[in-house]
mmCIF file of C-alpha atoms in Angstrom:
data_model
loop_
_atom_site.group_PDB
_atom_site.id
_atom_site.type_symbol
_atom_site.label_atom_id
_atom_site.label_comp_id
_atom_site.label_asym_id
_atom_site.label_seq_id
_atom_site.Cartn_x
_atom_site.Cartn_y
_atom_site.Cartn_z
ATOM 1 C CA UNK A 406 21.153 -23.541 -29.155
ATOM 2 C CA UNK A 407 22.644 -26.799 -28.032
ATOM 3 C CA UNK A 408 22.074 -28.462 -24.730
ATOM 4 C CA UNK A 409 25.578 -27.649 -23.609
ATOM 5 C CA UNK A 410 24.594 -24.000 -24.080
ATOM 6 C CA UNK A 411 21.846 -24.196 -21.948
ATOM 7 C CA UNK A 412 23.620 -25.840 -19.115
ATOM 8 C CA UNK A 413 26.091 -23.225 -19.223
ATOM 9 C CA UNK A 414 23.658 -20.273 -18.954
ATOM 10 C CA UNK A 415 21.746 -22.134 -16.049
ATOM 11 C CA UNK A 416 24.977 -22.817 -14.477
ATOM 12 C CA UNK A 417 25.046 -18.782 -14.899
ATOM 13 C CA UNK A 418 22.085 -17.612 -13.426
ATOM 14 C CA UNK A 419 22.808 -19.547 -10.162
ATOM 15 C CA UNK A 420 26.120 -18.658 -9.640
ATOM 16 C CA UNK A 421 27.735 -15.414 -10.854
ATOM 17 C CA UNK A 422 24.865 -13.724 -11.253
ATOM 18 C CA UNK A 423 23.674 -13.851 -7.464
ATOM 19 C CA UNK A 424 27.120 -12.786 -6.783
ATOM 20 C CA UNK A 425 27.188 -9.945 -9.172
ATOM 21 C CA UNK A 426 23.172 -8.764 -8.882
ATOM 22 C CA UNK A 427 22.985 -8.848 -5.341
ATOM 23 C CA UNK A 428 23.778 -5.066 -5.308
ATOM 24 C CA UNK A 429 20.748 -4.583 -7.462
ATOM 25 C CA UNK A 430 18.643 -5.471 -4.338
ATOM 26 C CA UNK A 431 18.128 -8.555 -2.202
ATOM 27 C CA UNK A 432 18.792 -11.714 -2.786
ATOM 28 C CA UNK A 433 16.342 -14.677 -2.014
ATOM 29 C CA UNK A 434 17.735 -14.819 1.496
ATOM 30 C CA UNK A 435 15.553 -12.179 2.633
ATOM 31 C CA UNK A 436 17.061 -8.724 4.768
ATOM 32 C CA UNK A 437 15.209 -5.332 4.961
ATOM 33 C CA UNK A 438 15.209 -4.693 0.712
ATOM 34 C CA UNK A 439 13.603 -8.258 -0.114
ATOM 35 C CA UNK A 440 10.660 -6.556 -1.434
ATOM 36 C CA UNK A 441 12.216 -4.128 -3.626
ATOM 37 C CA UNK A 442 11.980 -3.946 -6.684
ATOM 38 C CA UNK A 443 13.771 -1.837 -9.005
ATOM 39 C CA UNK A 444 12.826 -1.599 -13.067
ATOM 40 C CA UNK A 445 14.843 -1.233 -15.674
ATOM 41 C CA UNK A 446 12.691 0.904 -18.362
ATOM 42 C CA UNK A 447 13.358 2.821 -21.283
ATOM 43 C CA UNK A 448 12.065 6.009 -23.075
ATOM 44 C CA UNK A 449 8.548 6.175 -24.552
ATOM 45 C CA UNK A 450 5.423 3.777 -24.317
ATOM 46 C CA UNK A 451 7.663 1.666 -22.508
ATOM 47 C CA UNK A 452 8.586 3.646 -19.572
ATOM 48 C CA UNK A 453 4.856 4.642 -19.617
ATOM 49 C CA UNK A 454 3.607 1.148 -19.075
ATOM 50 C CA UNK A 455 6.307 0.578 -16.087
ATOM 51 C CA UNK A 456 4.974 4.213 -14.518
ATOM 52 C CA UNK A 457 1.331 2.580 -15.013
ATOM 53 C CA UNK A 458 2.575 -0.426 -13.192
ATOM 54 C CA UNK A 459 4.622 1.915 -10.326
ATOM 55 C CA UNK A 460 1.573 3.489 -9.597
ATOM 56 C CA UNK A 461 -0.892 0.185 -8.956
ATOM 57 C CA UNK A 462 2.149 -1.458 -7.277
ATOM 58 C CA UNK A 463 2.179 1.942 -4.964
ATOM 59 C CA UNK A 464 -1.757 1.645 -4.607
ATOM 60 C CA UNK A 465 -2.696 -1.665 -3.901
ATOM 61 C CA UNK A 466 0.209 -3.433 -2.288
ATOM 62 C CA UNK A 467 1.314 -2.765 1.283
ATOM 63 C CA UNK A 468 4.778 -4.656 1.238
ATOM 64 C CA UNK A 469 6.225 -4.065 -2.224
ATOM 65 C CA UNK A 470 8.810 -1.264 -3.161
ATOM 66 C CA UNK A 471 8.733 -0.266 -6.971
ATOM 67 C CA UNK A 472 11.394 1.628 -8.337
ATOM 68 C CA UNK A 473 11.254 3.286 -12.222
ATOM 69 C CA UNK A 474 14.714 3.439 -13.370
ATOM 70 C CA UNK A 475 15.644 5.005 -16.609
ATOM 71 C CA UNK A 476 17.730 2.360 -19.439
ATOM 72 C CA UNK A 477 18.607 2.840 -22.830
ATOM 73 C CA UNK A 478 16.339 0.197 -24.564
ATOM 74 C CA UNK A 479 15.517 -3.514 -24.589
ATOM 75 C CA UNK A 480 19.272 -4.293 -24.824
ATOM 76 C CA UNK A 481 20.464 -2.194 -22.684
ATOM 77 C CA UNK A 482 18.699 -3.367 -20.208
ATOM 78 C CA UNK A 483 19.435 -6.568 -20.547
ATOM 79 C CA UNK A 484 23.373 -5.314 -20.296
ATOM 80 C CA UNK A 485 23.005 -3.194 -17.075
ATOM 81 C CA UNK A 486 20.977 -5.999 -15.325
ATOM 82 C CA UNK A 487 23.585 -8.413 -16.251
ATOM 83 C CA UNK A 488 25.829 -5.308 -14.351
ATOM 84 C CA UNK A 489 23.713 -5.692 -11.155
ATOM 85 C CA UNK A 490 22.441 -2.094 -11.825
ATOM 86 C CA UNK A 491 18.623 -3.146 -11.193
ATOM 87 C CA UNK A 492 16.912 -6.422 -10.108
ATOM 88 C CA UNK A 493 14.635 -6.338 -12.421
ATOM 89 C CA UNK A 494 13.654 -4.729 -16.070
ATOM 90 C CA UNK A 495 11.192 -4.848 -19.322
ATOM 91 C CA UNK A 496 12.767 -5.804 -22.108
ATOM 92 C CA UNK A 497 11.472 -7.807 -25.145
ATOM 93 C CA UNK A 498 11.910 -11.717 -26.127
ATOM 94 C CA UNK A 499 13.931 -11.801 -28.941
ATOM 95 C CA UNK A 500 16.709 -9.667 -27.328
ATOM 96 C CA UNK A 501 16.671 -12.022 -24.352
ATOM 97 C CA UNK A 502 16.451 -14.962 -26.727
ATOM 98 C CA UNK A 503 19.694 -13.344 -28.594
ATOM 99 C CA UNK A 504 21.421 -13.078 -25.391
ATOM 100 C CA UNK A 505 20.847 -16.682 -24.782
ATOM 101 C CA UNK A 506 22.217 -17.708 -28.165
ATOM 102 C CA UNK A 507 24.897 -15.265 -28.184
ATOM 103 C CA UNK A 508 23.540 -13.882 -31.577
ATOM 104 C CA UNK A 509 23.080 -10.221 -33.019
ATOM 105 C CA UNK A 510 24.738 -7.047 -30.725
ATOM 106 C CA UNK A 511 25.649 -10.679 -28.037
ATOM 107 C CA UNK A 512 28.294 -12.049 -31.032
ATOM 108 C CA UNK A 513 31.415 -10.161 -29.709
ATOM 109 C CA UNK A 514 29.974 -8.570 -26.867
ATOM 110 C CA UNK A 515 27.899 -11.414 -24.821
ATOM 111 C CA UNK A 516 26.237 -11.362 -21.193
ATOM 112 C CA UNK A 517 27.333 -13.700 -18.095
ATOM 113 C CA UNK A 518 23.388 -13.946 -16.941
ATOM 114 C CA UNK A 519 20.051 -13.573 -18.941
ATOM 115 C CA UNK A 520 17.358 -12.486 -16.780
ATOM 116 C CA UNK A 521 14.463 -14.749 -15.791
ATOM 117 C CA UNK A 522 11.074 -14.190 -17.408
ATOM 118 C CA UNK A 523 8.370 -12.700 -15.484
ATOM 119 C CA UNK A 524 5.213 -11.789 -17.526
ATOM 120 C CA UNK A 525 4.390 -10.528 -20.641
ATOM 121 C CA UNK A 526 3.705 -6.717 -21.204
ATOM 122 C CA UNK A 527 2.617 -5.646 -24.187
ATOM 123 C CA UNK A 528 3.200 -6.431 -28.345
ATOM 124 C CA UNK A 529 4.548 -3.887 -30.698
ATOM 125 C CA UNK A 530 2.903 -4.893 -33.774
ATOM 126 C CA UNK A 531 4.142 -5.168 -37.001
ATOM 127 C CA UNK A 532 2.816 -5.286 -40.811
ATOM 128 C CA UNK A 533 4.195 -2.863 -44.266
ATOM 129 C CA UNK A 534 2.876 -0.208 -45.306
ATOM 130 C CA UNK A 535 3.797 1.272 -48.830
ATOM 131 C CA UNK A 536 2.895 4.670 -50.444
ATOM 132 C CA UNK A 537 0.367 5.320 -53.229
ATOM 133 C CA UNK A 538 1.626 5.233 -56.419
ATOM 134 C CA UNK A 539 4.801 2.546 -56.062
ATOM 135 C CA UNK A 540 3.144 -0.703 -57.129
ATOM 136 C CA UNK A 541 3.640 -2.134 -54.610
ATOM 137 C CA UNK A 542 1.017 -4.767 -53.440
ATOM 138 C CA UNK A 543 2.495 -7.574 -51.312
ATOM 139 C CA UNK A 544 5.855 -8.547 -50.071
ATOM 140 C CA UNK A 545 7.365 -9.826 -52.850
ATOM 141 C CA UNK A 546 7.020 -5.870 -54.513
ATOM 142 C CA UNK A 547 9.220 -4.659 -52.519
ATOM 143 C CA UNK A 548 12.331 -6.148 -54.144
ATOM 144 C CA UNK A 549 14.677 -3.607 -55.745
ATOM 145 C CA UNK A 550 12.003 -1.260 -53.649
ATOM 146 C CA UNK A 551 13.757 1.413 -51.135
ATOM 147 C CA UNK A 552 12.525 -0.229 -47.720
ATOM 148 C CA UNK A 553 12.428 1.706 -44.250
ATOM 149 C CA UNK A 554 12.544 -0.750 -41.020
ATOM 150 C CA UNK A 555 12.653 1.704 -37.917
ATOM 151 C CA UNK A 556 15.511 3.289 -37.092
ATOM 152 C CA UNK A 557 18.927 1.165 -36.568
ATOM 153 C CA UNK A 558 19.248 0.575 -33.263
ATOM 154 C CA UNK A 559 15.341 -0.521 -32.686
ATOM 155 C CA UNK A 560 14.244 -3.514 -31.543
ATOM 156 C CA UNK A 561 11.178 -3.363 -33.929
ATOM 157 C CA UNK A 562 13.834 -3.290 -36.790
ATOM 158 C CA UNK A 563 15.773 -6.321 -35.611
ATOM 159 C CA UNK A 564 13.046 -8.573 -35.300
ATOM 160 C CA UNK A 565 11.893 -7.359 -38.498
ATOM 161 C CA UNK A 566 14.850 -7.730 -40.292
ATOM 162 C CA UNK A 567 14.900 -10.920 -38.679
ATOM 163 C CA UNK A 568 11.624 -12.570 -39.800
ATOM 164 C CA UNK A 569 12.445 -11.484 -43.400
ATOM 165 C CA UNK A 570 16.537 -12.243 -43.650
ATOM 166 C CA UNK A 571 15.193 -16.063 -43.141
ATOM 167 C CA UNK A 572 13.995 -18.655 -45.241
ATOM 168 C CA UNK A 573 11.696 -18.563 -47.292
ATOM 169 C CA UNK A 574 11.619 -14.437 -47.280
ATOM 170 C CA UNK A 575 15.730 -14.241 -47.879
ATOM 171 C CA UNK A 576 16.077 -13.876 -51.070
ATOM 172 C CA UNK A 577 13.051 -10.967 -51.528
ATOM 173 C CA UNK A 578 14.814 -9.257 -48.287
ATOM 174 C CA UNK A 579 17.985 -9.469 -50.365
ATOM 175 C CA UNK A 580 16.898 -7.345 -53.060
ATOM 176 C CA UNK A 581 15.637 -4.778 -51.097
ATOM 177 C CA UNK A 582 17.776 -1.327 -50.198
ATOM 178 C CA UNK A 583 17.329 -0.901 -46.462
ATOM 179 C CA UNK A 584 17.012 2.927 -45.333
ATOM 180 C CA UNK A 585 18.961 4.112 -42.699
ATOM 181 C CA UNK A 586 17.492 6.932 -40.884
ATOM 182 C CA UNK A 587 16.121 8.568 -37.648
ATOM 183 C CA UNK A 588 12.692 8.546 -37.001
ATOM 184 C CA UNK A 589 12.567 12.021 -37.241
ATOM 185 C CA UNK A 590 13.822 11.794 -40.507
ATOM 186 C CA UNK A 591 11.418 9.127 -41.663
ATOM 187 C CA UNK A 592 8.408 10.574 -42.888
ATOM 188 C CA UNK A 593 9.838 13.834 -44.703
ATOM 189 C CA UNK A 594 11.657 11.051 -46.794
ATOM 190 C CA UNK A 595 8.865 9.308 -47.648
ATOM 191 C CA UNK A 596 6.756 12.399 -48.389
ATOM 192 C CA UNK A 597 9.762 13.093 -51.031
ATOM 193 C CA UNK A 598 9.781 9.438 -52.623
ATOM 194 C CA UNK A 599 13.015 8.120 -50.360
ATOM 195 C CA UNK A 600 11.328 5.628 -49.291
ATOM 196 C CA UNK A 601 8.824 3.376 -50.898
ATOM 197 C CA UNK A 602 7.234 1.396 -48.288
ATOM 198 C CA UNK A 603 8.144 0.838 -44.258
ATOM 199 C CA UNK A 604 6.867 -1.032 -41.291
ATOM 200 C CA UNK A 605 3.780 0.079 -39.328
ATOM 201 C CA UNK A 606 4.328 -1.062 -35.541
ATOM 202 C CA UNK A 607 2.062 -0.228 -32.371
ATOM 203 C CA UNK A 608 0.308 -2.007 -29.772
ATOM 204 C CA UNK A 609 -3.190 -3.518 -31.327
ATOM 205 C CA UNK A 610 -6.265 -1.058 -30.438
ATOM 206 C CA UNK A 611 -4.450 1.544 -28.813
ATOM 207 C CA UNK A 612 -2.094 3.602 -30.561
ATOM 208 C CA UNK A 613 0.558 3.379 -33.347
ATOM 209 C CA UNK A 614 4.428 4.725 -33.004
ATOM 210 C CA UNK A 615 4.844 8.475 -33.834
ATOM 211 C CA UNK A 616 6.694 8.429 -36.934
ATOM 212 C CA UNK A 617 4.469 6.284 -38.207
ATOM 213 C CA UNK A 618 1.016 8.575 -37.833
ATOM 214 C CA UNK A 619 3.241 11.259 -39.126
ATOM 215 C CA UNK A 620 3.587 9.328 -42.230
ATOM 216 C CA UNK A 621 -0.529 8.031 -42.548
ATOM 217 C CA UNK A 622 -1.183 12.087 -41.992
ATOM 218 C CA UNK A 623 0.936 13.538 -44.407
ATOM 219 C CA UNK A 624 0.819 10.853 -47.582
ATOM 220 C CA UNK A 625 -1.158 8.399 -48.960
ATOM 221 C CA UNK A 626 -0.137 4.821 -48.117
ATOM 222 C CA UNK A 627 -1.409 1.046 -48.117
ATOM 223 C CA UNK A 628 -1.280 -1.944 -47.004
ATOM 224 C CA UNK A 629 1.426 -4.266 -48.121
ATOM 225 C CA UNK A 630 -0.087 -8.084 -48.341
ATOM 226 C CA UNK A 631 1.960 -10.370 -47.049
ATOM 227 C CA UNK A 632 2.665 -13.510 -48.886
ATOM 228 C CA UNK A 633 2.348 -17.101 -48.143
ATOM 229 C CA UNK A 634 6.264 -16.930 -47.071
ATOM 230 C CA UNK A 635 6.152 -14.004 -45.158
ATOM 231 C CA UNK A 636 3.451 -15.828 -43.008
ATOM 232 C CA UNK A 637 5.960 -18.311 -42.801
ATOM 233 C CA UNK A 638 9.118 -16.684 -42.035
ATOM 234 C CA UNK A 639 6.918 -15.404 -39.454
ATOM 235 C CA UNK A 640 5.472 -17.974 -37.398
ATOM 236 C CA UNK A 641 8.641 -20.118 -37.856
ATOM 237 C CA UNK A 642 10.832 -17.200 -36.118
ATOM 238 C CA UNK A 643 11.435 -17.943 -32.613
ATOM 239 C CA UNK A 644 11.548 -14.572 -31.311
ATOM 240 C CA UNK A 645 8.865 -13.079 -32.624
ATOM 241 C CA UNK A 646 4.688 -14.245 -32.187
ATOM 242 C CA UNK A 647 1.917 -13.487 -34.893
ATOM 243 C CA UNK A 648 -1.549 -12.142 -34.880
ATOM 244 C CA UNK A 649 -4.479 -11.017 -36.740
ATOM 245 C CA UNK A 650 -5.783 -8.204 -35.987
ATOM 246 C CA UNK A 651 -8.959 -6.486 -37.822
ATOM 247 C CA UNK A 652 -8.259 -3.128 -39.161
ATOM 248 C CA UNK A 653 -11.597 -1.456 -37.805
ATOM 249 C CA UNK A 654 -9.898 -1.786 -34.135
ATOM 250 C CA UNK A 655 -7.143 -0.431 -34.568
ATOM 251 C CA UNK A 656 -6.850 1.898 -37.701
ATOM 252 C CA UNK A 657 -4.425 4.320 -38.387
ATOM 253 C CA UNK A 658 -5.604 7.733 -38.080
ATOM 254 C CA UNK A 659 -7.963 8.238 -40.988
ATOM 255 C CA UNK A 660 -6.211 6.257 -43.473
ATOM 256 C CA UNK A 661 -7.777 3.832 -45.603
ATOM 257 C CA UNK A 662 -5.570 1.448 -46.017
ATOM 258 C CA UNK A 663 -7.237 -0.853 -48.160
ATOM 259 C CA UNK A 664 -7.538 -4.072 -45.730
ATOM 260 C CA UNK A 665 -10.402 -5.449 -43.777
ATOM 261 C CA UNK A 666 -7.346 -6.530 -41.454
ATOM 262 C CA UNK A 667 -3.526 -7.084 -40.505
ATOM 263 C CA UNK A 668 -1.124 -9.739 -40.510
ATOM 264 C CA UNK A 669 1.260 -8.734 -37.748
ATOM 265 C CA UNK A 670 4.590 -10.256 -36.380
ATOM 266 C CA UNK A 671 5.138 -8.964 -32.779
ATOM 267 C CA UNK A 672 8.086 -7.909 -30.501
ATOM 268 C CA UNK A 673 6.719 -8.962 -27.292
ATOM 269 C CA UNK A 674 7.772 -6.872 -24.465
ATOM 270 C CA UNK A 675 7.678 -8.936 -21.167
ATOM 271 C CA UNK A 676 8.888 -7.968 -17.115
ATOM 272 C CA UNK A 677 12.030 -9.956 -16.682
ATOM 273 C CA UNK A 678 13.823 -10.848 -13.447
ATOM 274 C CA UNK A 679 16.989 -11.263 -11.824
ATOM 275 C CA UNK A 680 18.003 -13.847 -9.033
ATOM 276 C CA UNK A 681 18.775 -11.092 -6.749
ATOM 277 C CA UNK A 682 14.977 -10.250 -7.132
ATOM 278 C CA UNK A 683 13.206 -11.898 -3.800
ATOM 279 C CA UNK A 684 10.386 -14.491 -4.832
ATOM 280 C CA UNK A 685 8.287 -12.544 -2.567
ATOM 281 C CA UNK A 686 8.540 -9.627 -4.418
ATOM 282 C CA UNK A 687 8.234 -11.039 -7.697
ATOM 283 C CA UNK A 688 4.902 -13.040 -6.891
ATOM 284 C CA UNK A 689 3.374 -9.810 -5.142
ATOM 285 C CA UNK A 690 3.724 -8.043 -8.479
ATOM 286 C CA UNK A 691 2.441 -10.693 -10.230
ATOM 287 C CA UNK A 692 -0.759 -10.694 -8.376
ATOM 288 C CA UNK A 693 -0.700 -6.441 -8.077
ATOM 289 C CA UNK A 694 -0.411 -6.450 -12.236
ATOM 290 C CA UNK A 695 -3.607 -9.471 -12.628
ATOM 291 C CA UNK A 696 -5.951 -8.186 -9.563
ATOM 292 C CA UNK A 697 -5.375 -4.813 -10.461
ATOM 293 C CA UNK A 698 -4.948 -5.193 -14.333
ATOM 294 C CA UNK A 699 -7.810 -2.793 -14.572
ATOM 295 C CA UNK A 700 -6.320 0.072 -13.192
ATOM 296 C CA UNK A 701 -3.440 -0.517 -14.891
ATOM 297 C CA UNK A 702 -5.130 -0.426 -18.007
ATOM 298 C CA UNK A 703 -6.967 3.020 -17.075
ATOM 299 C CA UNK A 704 -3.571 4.884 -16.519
ATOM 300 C CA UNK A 705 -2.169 3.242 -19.643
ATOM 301 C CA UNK A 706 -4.364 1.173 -22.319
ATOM 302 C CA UNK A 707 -0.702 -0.504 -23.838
ATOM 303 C CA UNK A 708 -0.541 -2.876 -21.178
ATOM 304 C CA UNK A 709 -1.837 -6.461 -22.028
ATOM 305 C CA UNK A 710 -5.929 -6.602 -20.304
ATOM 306 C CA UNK A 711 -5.493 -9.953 -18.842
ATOM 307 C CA UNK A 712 -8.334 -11.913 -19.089
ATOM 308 C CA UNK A 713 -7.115 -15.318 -17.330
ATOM 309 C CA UNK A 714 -3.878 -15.706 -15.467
ATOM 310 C CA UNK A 715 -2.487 -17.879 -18.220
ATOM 311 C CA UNK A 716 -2.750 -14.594 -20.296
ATOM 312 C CA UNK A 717 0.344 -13.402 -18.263
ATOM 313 C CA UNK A 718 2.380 -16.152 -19.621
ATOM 314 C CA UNK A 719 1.713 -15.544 -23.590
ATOM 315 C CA UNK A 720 4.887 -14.361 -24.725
ATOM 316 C CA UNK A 721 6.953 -16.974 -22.471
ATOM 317 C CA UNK A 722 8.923 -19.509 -24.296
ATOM 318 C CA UNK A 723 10.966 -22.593 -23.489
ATOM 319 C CA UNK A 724 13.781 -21.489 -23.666
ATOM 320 C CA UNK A 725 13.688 -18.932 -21.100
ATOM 321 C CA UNK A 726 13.124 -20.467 -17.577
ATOM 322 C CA UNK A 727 10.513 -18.345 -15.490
ATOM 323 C CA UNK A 728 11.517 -16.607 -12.137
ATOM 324 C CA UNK A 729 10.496 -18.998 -9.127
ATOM 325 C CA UNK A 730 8.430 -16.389 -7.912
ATOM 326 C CA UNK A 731 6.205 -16.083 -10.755
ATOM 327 C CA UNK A 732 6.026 -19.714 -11.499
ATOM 328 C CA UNK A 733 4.914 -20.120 -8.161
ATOM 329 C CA UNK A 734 1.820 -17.495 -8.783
ATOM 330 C CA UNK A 735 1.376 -19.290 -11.716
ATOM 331 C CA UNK A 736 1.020 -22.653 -10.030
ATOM 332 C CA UNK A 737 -1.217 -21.249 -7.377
ATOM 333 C CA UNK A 738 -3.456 -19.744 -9.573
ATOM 334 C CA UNK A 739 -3.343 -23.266 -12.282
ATOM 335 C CA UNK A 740 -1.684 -21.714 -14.615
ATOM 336 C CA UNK A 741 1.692 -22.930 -14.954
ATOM 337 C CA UNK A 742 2.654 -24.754 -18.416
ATOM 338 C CA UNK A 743 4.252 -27.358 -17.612
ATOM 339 C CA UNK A 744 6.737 -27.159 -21.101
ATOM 340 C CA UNK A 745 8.235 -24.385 -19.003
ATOM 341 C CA UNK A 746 11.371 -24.609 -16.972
ATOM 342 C CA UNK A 747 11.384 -22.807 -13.196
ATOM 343 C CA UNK A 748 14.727 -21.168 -12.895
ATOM 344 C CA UNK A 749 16.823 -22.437 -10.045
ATOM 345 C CA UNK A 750 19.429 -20.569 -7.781
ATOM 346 C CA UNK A 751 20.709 -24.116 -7.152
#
């Protein structure tokens, strides 16, 4: 994105989007709602981890208000906070990052304001997996292969498709035929030879997506090696991170997958802000989620176990300026990267 870009989008967040998002909540100003909070959080693991973080914030902090509020995914949420419906929300990096750019679903139908980052969450996980009996052994198989992604409409599938519609996995991802299909539909079609390998997603040592162990506990499947350009394509895509992970912490199910470990690209899920969200509020959950990560982790194991406060700012990238309330817990606790921008209301 150029700098112009930028300067437009910070030019944003400081004006129309106080104006519109102050009916979300407060606004820095203060009044009787400048520690509420209310989160944007969809369906599934997702609105588990924000119900994990509801509950500490209800346990061990005296002055903050946390309010669950049901949104239809990552990019939805980033749509209704741009609509002032909440003040805050968890959403994942490459949608905000696409929001930013104006890219993907933001093309014809963009946002006015991008919400500040906060902290990250949690990964979702990704690597191949193919069935028994295809030949299919690394990445480069699975051209001319039938190849399912997720569902359309999932983030997982986006950044996927991302990683491998770039150079130097394009022309493999060319040759593939892309399924289209429900999750519920997924793993009956792979049982019947529809589909000859798809992605494997979860959150490292805890659990794996649904349609997924459906799949590992009805067929025989393996892992897919990725190749020296996958890797690549990987690490060189901005809105995803990578990670190794060894398969003996976080199998799936029973399967034998034939791998001592996984190469992963991640969707990394992160608590993003609006202006309208108080400082105050922003660095009380900030210290709620790292003093009480523990607890947090007990009600629900997908949320990141923070080991340093630095941890908190993993997933953040340059691009995305932090919320002045976090960067200020972030500076008090000497762990502020200083490649980072603070956002400004100015």
């Amino acid at each position: 994105m150029s700098d112009d870009g930028m300067n437009r989008r910070e030019f944003l967040y400081g004006s129309a989007a106080v104006g519109a998002l102050g009916l979300a909540g407060c606004t820095s100003g203060g009044g009787d709602n400048e520690m509420q909070l209310d989160v944007g959080t969809s369906a599934g693991g997702t609105k588990n981890v924000g119900l994990a973080v509801e509950q500490a914030a209800s346990n061990h902090s005296d002055s903050l208000s946390y309010a669950t509020v049901e949104s239809p995914g990552y990019i939805g949420t980033i749509r209704r906070m741009d609509q002032g419906q909440f003040n805050a929300g968890i959403t994942d990096n490459n949608s905000l990052l696409k929001a930013l750019d104006g890219r993907g679903t933001f093309e014809e139908e963009g946002v006015d304001s991008v919400p500040w980052y906060g902290f990250y969450a949690f990964p979702y996980s990704i690597y191949i997996v193919a069935r028994d009996g295809t030949d299919i052994e690394t990445f480069d198989d699975l051209a001319g292969k039938n190849v399912y992604p997720a569902e359309p409409g999932y983030s997982t599938r986006a950044t996927t498709l991302d990683v491998w519609s770039q150079e130097p996995t394009a022309d493999v991802f060319d040759e593939m035929s892309i399924v289209d299909l429900s999750v519920e539909d997924a793993p009956g079609a792979m049982e019947e030879g529809e589909i000859d390998a798809c992605i494997a997603y979860g959150t490292p040592g805890v659990s794996y997506t649904g349609f997924v162990t459906q799949i590992a506990s009805r067929i025989d499947v393996h892992y897919v090696e990725p190749t020296d350009a996958l890797i690549e394509s990987a690490e060189n895509y901005g809105g995803a991170g990578t990670s190794t992970t060894p398969y003996s912490e976080w199998t799936l199910g029973n399967a034998d997958i034939g791998t001592d470990e996984v190469f992963t690209w991640n969707l990394e899920v992160n608590y993003a802000f609006n202006p309208s969200a108080s400082d105050d509020a922003v660095y009380e959950l900030c210290r709620v989620v790292e003093e009480h990560n523990d607890d947090i982790n007990s009600t629900e194991p997908q949320f990141n176990d923070f080991e340093s406060t630095s941890d908190m700012l993993a997933s953040s990238r340059e691009q995305l300026p932090v919320h002045p309330g976090a960067a200020q817990y972030y500076k008090d606790n000497d762990a502020w990267d200083d490649s980072l921008t603070e956002a400004s209301r100015d």
